[in-house]
Amino acid sequence: MNTQISRERQDRAVAHTRQIWDRRAPRYDDGAWLERKILKDTRQRLCAQASGRVLDVAVGTGRNLAHYSADVTEVVGIDLSPGMLSQARTAASRASFPVELHEGDARHLPFSDADFDTVVCFLVLCEIPGQAAALNEMRRVLRTGGRLLLLDHVEYTRAPMRWIEPLRARRRGTAPRRRPVDVARDQGFVIDQHHSLAWGFFDGVVAHRPHS
């Protein structure tokens, strides 16, 4: 019963998150200047490490598409928000490689095992009601040796937020959020690089799926 209640609460949280991002979508890129000021060229540097067939989880308005290198052959973008995907279509139309856009939940990726060479996930794990489930799915769809590129903010793991997070998680019906680097490691990824950014409020992670 408790498991069912938790799932129902998580599903409600997902629906609420979709509504929030649908509302934000038309003006979301107005804040791009602030990201550049705080994170400088982090997005570009991480995107440059992607190659082959790429899954962009929570593709948003498609900001990453302009930063992928010639090593990328195809990008598949997935996002919970139809509003964000509508914005992403403009960025996709400018890309020099094929781009597919799909509506979907990062906890239940609609792709086959070992379907991608790279998975990119920027500034979204903090919003997913179920970090572990999402990262487990990202590992599943990566080929052996495939690369995971993560960027996220982690203020909820620092005092005083880390004391408040369990209370918020209980209301959400989810486990308390943890640093993405720790969750990725727990889900079987090998961490190749981990950088603490912007006074420790953001983490940048490069990892890979090891041989089983």
Coordinates of C-alpha atoms in Angstrom, one line a residue:
M1 CA 0.0 0.0 0.0
N2 CA 2.8 2.4 0.9
T3 CA 4.5 1.7 -2.3
Q4 CA 1.3 2.4 -4.3
I5 CA 0.8 5.6 -2.4
S6 CA 4.4 6.7 -3.1
R7 CA 3.9 6.0 -6.8
E8 CA 0.7 8.0 -7.0
R9 CA 2.4 10.9 -5.2
Q10 CA 5.4 10.7 -7.6
D11 CA 3.0 10.7 -10.6
R12 CA 1.2 13.8 -9.2
A13 CA 4.6 15.4 -8.7
V14 CA 5.5 14.6 -12.4
A15 CA 2.2 16.1 -13.6
H16 CA 2.9 19.2 -11.5
T17 CA 6.4 19.5 -12.9
R18 CA 5.1 19.3 -16.5
Q19 CA 2.7 22.1 -15.8
I20 CA 5.4 24.3 -14.4
W21 CA 7.7 23.8 -17.3
D22 CA 4.9 24.3 -19.8
R23 CA 4.3 27.7 -18.3
R24 CA 8.0 28.6 -18.3
A25 CA 8.7 27.4 -21.8
P26 CA 8.0 30.6 -23.8
R27 CA 10.4 32.8 -21.7
Y28 CA 12.8 30.1 -20.5
D29 CA 15.7 31.2 -22.7
D30 CA 15.5 34.8 -21.3
G31 CA 17.6 33.4 -18.4
A32 CA 20.3 32.0 -20.6
W33 CA 22.6 35.1 -19.8
L34 CA 22.5 34.2 -16.1
E35 CA 23.5 30.6 -16.7
R36 CA 26.5 31.9 -18.8
K37 CA 27.5 34.3 -16.1
I38 CA 27.4 31.6 -13.4
L39 CA 28.6 28.5 -15.3
K40 CA 30.5 30.3 -18.1
D41 CA 31.4 27.7 -20.8
T42 CA 30.5 24.6 -18.9
R43 CA 27.7 23.6 -21.1
Q44 CA 29.8 23.9 -24.2
R45 CA 32.7 22.0 -22.7
L46 CA 30.6 19.1 -21.6
C47 CA 28.6 18.9 -24.9
A48 CA 31.9 18.8 -26.8
Q49 CA 32.6 15.4 -25.2
A50 CA 29.4 13.9 -26.7
S51 CA 29.8 11.6 -29.7
G52 CA 27.8 9.2 -31.9
R53 CA 24.1 8.7 -31.2
V54 CA 23.2 11.0 -28.3
L55 CA 20.2 11.0 -26.0
D56 CA 19.5 14.5 -24.6
V57 CA 17.4 13.9 -21.4
A58 CA 15.2 16.9 -20.7
V59 CA 16.3 18.6 -23.9
G60 CA 14.3 21.7 -22.9
T61 CA 14.4 24.4 -25.5
G62 CA 17.3 22.7 -27.2
R63 CA 20.2 24.8 -25.9
N64 CA 22.7 21.9 -26.2
L65 CA 22.1 21.4 -29.9
A66 CA 24.3 24.3 -30.9
H67 CA 27.2 23.0 -28.9
Y68 CA 27.6 19.4 -30.1
S69 CA 30.7 18.6 -32.2
A70 CA 31.0 16.9 -35.6
D71 CA 31.5 13.6 -33.7
V72 CA 27.7 13.6 -33.0
T73 CA 25.8 11.7 -35.7
E74 CA 22.3 12.0 -34.3
V75 CA 20.5 13.5 -31.3
V76 CA 17.3 12.2 -29.7
G77 CA 15.8 14.7 -27.3
I78 CA 13.2 13.8 -24.7
D79 CA 11.3 16.1 -22.4
L80 CA 8.4 15.9 -20.1
S81 CA 7.0 19.3 -21.2
P82 CA 5.2 19.7 -24.6
G83 CA 5.8 23.4 -24.3
M84 CA 9.6 23.0 -24.0
L85 CA 9.6 20.6 -27.0
S86 CA 7.7 23.2 -29.0
Q87 CA 10.5 25.7 -28.4
A88 CA 13.2 23.0 -29.1
R89 CA 11.9 22.5 -32.6
T90 CA 13.4 25.8 -33.6
A91 CA 16.8 24.8 -32.4
A92 CA 16.5 21.4 -34.0
S93 CA 15.7 22.9 -37.4
R94 CA 19.2 24.7 -37.3
A95 CA 21.2 21.6 -36.4
S96 CA 23.6 20.0 -38.9
F97 CA 22.7 16.5 -37.8
P98 CA 19.3 14.7 -37.5
V99 CA 17.3 15.5 -34.4
E100 CA 14.3 13.6 -33.1
L101 CA 12.2 15.1 -30.3
H102 CA 9.9 13.0 -28.0
E103 CA 7.7 13.7 -25.1
G104 CA 8.5 11.4 -22.2
D105 CA 9.4 10.7 -18.6
A106 CA 13.1 10.2 -17.7
R107 CA 12.2 7.5 -15.2
H108 CA 10.7 5.4 -18.1
L109 CA 12.7 6.0 -21.2
P110 CA 11.0 4.6 -24.3
F111 CA 14.2 3.3 -25.9
S112 CA 15.9 -0.1 -26.2
D113 CA 18.8 -1.3 -24.2
A114 CA 22.3 0.0 -25.3
D115 CA 20.7 2.3 -27.9
F116 CA 23.0 5.3 -27.4
D117 CA 26.6 6.2 -27.4
T118 CA 26.2 9.3 -25.1
V119 CA 23.5 10.4 -22.7
V120 CA 23.4 14.1 -21.7
C121 CA 21.4 15.4 -18.8
F122 CA 21.8 19.0 -17.8
L123 CA 20.0 20.9 -15.0
V124 CA 17.2 18.4 -14.6
L125 CA 17.9 15.7 -12.0
C126 CA 17.0 18.2 -9.3
E127 CA 13.4 18.3 -10.8
I128 CA 12.9 14.5 -11.4
P129 CA 10.9 12.7 -8.7
G130 CA 13.2 9.8 -8.6
Q131 CA 16.9 10.5 -9.4
A132 CA 17.9 6.9 -9.0
A133 CA 15.2 5.6 -11.4
A134 CA 16.2 8.2 -14.0
L135 CA 19.9 7.4 -13.8
N136 CA 19.2 3.7 -13.9
E137 CA 17.3 4.2 -17.1
M138 CA 20.1 6.3 -18.6
R139 CA 22.5 3.5 -17.8
R140 CA 20.2 0.9 -19.4
V141 CA 20.0 2.8 -22.7
L142 CA 23.8 3.4 -22.9
R143 CA 26.0 1.0 -24.7
T144 CA 28.9 -0.6 -22.8
G145 CA 31.6 2.1 -22.6
G146 CA 29.1 4.8 -23.5
R147 CA 29.5 8.2 -21.9
L148 CA 27.2 10.0 -19.4
L149 CA 27.5 13.8 -19.2
L150 CA 25.8 15.4 -16.2
L151 CA 25.4 19.0 -15.0
D152 CA 23.2 20.0 -12.1
H153 CA 22.8 22.2 -9.1
V154 CA 23.2 20.7 -5.7
E155 CA 22.3 23.3 -3.1
Y156 CA 19.8 20.8 -1.5
T157 CA 22.8 18.7 -0.4
R158 CA 24.4 21.6 1.6
A159 CA 23.5 23.1 5.0
P160 CA 20.9 24.2 5.8
M161 CA 19.0 22.8 2.8
R162 CA 20.2 19.2 3.5
W163 CA 18.3 19.3 6.8
I164 CA 15.1 20.6 5.1
E165 CA 15.3 18.2 2.1
P166 CA 14.0 15.1 3.9
L167 CA 10.9 17.0 5.0
R168 CA 10.2 18.2 1.4
A169 CA 10.9 14.7 0.1
R170 CA 8.3 13.2 2.4
R171 CA 5.7 15.7 1.1
R172 CA 6.6 14.8 -2.5
G173 CA 6.5 11.1 -1.8
T174 CA 10.1 10.6 -3.0
A175 CA 13.5 9.8 -1.6
P176 CA 15.5 12.9 -0.6
R177 CA 17.6 14.2 -3.5
R178 CA 21.3 13.5 -3.4
R179 CA 24.3 14.7 -5.3
P180 CA 24.0 13.4 -8.9
V181 CA 27.6 12.1 -8.8
D182 CA 26.8 9.8 -5.8
V183 CA 23.5 8.6 -7.4
A184 CA 25.3 7.9 -10.7
R185 CA 28.0 5.9 -8.9
D186 CA 25.3 3.9 -7.0
Q187 CA 23.6 3.1 -10.3
G188 CA 26.7 1.5 -11.7
F189 CA 28.4 4.3 -13.6
V190 CA 32.2 4.7 -13.4
I191 CA 33.0 8.4 -12.6
D192 CA 35.8 9.7 -14.9
Q193 CA 35.6 13.4 -14.0
H194 CA 33.8 15.3 -11.3
H195 CA 34.0 19.1 -11.0
S196 CA 32.4 21.3 -8.4
L197 CA 31.4 24.5 -10.0
A198 CA 30.1 28.0 -9.0
W199 CA 31.2 28.0 -5.4
G200 CA 30.1 24.4 -5.0
F201 CA 26.5 24.9 -6.0
F202 CA 26.8 22.9 -9.2
D203 CA 28.3 19.6 -10.2
G204 CA 29.7 18.6 -13.6
V205 CA 30.2 14.9 -14.1
V206 CA 31.6 12.8 -16.9
A207 CA 31.1 9.0 -16.4
H208 CA 30.7 5.8 -18.4
R209 CA 28.9 2.6 -18.4
P210 CA 31.4 -0.2 -17.6
H211 CA 31.5 -3.7 -19.0
S212 CA 29.0 -5.8 -17.1

